[in-house]
Short mmCIF file of C-alpha atoms and ligand atoms in Angstrom, two decimals:
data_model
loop_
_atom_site.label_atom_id
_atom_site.label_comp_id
_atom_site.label_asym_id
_atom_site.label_seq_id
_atom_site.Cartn_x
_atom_site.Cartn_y
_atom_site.Cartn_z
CA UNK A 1 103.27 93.19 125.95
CA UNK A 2 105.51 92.76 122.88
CA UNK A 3 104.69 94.77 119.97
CA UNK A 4 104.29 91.65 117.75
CA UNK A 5 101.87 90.07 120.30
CA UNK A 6 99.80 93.17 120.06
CA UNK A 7 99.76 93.23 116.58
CA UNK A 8 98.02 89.90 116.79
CA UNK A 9 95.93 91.10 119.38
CA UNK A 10 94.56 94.08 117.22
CA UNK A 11 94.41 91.74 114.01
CA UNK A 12 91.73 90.29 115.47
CA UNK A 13 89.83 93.54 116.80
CA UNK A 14 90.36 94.69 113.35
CA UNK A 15 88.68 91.29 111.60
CA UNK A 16 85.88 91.45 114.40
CA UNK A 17 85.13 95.25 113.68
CA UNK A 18 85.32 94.90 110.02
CA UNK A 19 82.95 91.83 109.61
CA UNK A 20 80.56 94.05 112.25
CA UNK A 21 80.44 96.85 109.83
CA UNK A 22 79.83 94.44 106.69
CA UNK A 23 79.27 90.68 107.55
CA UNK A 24 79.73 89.66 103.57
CA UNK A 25 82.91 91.57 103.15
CA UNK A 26 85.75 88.94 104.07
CA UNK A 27 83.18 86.41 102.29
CA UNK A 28 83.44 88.50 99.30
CA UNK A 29 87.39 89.21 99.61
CA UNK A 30 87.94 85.45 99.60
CA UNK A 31 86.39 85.03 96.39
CA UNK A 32 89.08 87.07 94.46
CA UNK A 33 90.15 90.55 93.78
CA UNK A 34 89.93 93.23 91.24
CA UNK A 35 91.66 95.87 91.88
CA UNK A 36 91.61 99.49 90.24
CA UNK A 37 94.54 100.36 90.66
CA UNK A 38 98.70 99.24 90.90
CA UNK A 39 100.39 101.04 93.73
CA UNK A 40 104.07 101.53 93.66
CA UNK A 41 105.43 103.17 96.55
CA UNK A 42 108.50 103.61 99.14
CA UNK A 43 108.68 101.18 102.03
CA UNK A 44 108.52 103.55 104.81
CA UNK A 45 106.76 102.96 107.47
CA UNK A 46 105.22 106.44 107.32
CA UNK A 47 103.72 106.02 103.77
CA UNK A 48 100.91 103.25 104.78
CA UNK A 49 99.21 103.19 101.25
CA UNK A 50 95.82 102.25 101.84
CA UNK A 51 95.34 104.10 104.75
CA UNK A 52 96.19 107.56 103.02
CA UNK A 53 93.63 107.13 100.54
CA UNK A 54 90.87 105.60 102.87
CA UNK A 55 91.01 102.79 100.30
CA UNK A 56 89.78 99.72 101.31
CA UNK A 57 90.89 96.01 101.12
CA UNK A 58 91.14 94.84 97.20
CA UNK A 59 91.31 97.74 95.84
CA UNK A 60 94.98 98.70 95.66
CA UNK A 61 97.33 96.09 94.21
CA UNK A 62 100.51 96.97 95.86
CA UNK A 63 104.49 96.71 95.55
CA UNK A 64 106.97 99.01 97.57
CA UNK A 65 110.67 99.29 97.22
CA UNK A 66 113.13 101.67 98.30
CA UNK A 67 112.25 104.87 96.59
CA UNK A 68 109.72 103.44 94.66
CA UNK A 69 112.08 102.54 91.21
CA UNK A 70 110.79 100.57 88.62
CA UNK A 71 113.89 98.88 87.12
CA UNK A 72 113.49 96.43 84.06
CA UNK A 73 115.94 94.82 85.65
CA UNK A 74 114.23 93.88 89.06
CA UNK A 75 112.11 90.68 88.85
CA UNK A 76 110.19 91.41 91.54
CA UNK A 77 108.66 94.54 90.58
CA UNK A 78 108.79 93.26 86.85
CA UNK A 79 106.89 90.19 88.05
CA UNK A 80 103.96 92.76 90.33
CA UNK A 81 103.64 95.04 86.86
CA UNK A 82 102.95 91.63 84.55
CA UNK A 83 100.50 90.11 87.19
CA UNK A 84 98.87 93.20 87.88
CA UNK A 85 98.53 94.08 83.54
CA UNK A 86 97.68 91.09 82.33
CA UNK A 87 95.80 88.85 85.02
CA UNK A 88 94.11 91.60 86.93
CA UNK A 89 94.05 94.10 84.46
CA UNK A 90 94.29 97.14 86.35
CA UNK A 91 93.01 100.53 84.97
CA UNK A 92 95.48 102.35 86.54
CA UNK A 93 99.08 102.50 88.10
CA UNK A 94 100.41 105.27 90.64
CA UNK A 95 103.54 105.99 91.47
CA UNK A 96 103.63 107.28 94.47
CA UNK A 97 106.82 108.83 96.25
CA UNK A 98 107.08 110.84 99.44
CA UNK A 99 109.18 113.89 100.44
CA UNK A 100 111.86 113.24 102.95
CA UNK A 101 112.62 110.10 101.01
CA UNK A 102 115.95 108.46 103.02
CA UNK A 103 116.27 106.24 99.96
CA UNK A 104 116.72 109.24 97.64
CA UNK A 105 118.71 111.23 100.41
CA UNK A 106 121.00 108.18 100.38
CA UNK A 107 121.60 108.49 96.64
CA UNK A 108 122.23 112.37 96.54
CA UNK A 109 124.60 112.09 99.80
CA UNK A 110 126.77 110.07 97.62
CA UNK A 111 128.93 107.16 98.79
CA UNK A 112 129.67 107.28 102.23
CA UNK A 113 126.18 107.20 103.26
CA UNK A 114 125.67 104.21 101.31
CA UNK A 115 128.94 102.16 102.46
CA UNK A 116 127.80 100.17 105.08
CA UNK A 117 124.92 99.20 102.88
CA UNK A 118 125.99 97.32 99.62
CA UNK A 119 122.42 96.40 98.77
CA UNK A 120 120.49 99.31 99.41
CA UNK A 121 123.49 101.18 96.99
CA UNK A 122 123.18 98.70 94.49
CA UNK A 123 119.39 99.34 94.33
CA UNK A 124 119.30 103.47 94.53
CA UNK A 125 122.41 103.78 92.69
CA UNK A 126 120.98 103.90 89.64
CA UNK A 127 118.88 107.30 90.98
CA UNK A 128 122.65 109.26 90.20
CA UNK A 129 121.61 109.57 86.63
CA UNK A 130 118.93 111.28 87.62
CA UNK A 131 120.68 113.47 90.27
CA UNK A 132 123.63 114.05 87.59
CA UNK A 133 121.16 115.25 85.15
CA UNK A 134 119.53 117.58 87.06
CA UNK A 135 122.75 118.93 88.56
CA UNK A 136 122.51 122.37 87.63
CA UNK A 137 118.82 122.78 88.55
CA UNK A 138 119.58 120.85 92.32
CA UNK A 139 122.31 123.72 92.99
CA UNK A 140 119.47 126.48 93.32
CA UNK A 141 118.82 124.52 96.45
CA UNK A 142 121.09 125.14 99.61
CA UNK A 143 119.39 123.29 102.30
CA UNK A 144 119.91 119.36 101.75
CA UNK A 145 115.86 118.24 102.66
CA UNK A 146 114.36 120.83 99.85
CA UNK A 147 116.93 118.61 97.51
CA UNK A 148 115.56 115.22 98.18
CA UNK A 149 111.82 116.84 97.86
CA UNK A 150 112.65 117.81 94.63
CA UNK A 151 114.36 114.62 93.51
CA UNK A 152 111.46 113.22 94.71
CA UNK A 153 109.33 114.57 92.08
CA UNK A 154 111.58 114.37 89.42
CA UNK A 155 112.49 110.11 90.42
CA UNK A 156 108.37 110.06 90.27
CA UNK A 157 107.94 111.72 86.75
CA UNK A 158 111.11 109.27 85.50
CA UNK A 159 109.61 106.52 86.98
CA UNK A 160 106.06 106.85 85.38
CA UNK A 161 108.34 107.32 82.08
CA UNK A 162 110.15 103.73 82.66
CA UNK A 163 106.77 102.47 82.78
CA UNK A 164 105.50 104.08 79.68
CA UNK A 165 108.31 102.84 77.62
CA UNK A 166 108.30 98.84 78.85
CA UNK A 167 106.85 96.45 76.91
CA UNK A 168 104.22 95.42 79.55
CA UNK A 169 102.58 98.78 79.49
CA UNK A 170 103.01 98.91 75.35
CA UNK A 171 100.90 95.87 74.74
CA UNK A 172 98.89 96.85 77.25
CA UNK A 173 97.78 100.07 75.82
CA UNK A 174 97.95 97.95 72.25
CA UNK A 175 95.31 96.03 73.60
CA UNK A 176 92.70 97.95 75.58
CA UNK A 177 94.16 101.60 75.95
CA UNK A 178 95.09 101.22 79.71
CA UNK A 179 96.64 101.97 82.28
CA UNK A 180 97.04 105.27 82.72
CA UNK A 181 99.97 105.99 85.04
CA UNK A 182 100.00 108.34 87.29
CA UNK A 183 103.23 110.03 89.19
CA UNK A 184 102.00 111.40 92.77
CA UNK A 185 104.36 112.71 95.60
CA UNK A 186 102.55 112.11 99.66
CA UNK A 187 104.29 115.22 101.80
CA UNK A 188 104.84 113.49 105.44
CA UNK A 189 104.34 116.99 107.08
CA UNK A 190 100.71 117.74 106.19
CA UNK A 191 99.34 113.81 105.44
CA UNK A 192 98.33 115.21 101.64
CA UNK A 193 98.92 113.90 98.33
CA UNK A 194 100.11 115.74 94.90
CA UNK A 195 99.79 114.62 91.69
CA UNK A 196 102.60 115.32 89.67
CA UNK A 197 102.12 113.86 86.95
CA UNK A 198 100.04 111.64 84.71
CA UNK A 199 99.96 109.66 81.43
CA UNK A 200 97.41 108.32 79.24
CA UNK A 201 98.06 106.04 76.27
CA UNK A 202 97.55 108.03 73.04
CA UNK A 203 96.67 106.62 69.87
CA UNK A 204 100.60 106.83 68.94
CA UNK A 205 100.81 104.79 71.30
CA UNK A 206 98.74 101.75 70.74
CA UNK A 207 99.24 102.25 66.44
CA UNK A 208 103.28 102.36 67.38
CA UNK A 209 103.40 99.53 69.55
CA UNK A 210 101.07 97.35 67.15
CA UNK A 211 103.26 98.17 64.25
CA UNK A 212 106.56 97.78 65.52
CA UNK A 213 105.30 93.90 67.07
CA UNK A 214 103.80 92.95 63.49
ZN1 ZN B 301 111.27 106.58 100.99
#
């Protein structure tokens, strides 16, 4: 059997066992969505978002990228963070990264790695800043893989701070003092979460943001 044929093939062992277990729920998914939470992750294959967290469908709004950047820049996660703010009004967004990151490997490896690939470079080469910041700290490490884990938690803490400084987020807190953003790091070896870091609007915040747009 192909493995696209038997992805059909469980899609519908999937629909008949969930609709077993609660006959109203695709009813009740059809209806609309709200969401607690936008989900920004990596696109490996190994990171499957709801599944880690045992959440359930509608309650994760989700984008991934490669090495889960948020770049003003990038319409497409741009577009997910306005939809997700300001129609679904999520109360919280979590980046979440994952050790043994090829997309940050990539970017600390340096150009060769990253020849053969013009678009993947042009999307993680904006994680050198990061890398070139850190420089002196990343030298403690010898062996390559603790590197990347620890780029990995510093790309999730910078990442939570792009969000905290866009606009979207800044009238967002304005308005109704959410989200909170959270930066959290999934470890491939052991199937377990950290949490990293998190941020909550503060009334600097929401004062700042409604002074500086009046
Ligand atoms: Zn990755």
């Amino acid at each position: 059997m192909q493995f696209t044929d038997r992805l059909l093939l469980e899609n519908r062992a999937w629909a008949a066992g969930m609709q077993a277990a609660d006959p109203e729920i695709f009813t009740r998914l059809h209806q609309g969505q709200a969401p607690g939470a936008l989900w920004i992750s990596c696109c490996d294959s190994r990171v499957p978002a709801e599944q880690i967290c045992n959440a359930s469908p509608g309650e994760l709004f989700i984008h991934r990228n490669i090495a889960n950047l948020v770049n003003e820049h990038d319409a497409n996660v741009m577009s997910v963070i306005e939809y997700a703010l300001n129609a679904l009004e999520v109360e919280h967004i979590i980046v979440c990264g994952h050790r043994g990151c090829g997309g940050i490997q990539a970017a600390i490896s340096g150009d060769e790695a990253l020849n053969a690939l013009p678009r993947v470079e042009a999307h993680v080469g904006q994680l050198r800043q990061l890398v070139a910041a850190h420089a002196n700290e990343l030298n403690r490490f010898t062996r390559l893989g603790d590197k990347v884990d620890h780029v990995v938690e510093l790309n999730v803490a910078a990442q939570v701070e792009r969000l905290a400084g866009l606009s979207l987020v800044r009238e967002s807190w304005a308005a109704r003092r959410a989200p909170t953003l959270h930066g959290w790091v999934y470890d491939l070896a052991s199937g377990q979460i950290d949490d990293v870091v998190s941020r909550a609007a503060t009334d600097a915040d929401a004062d700042g943001w409604r002074r500086a747009a009046s």
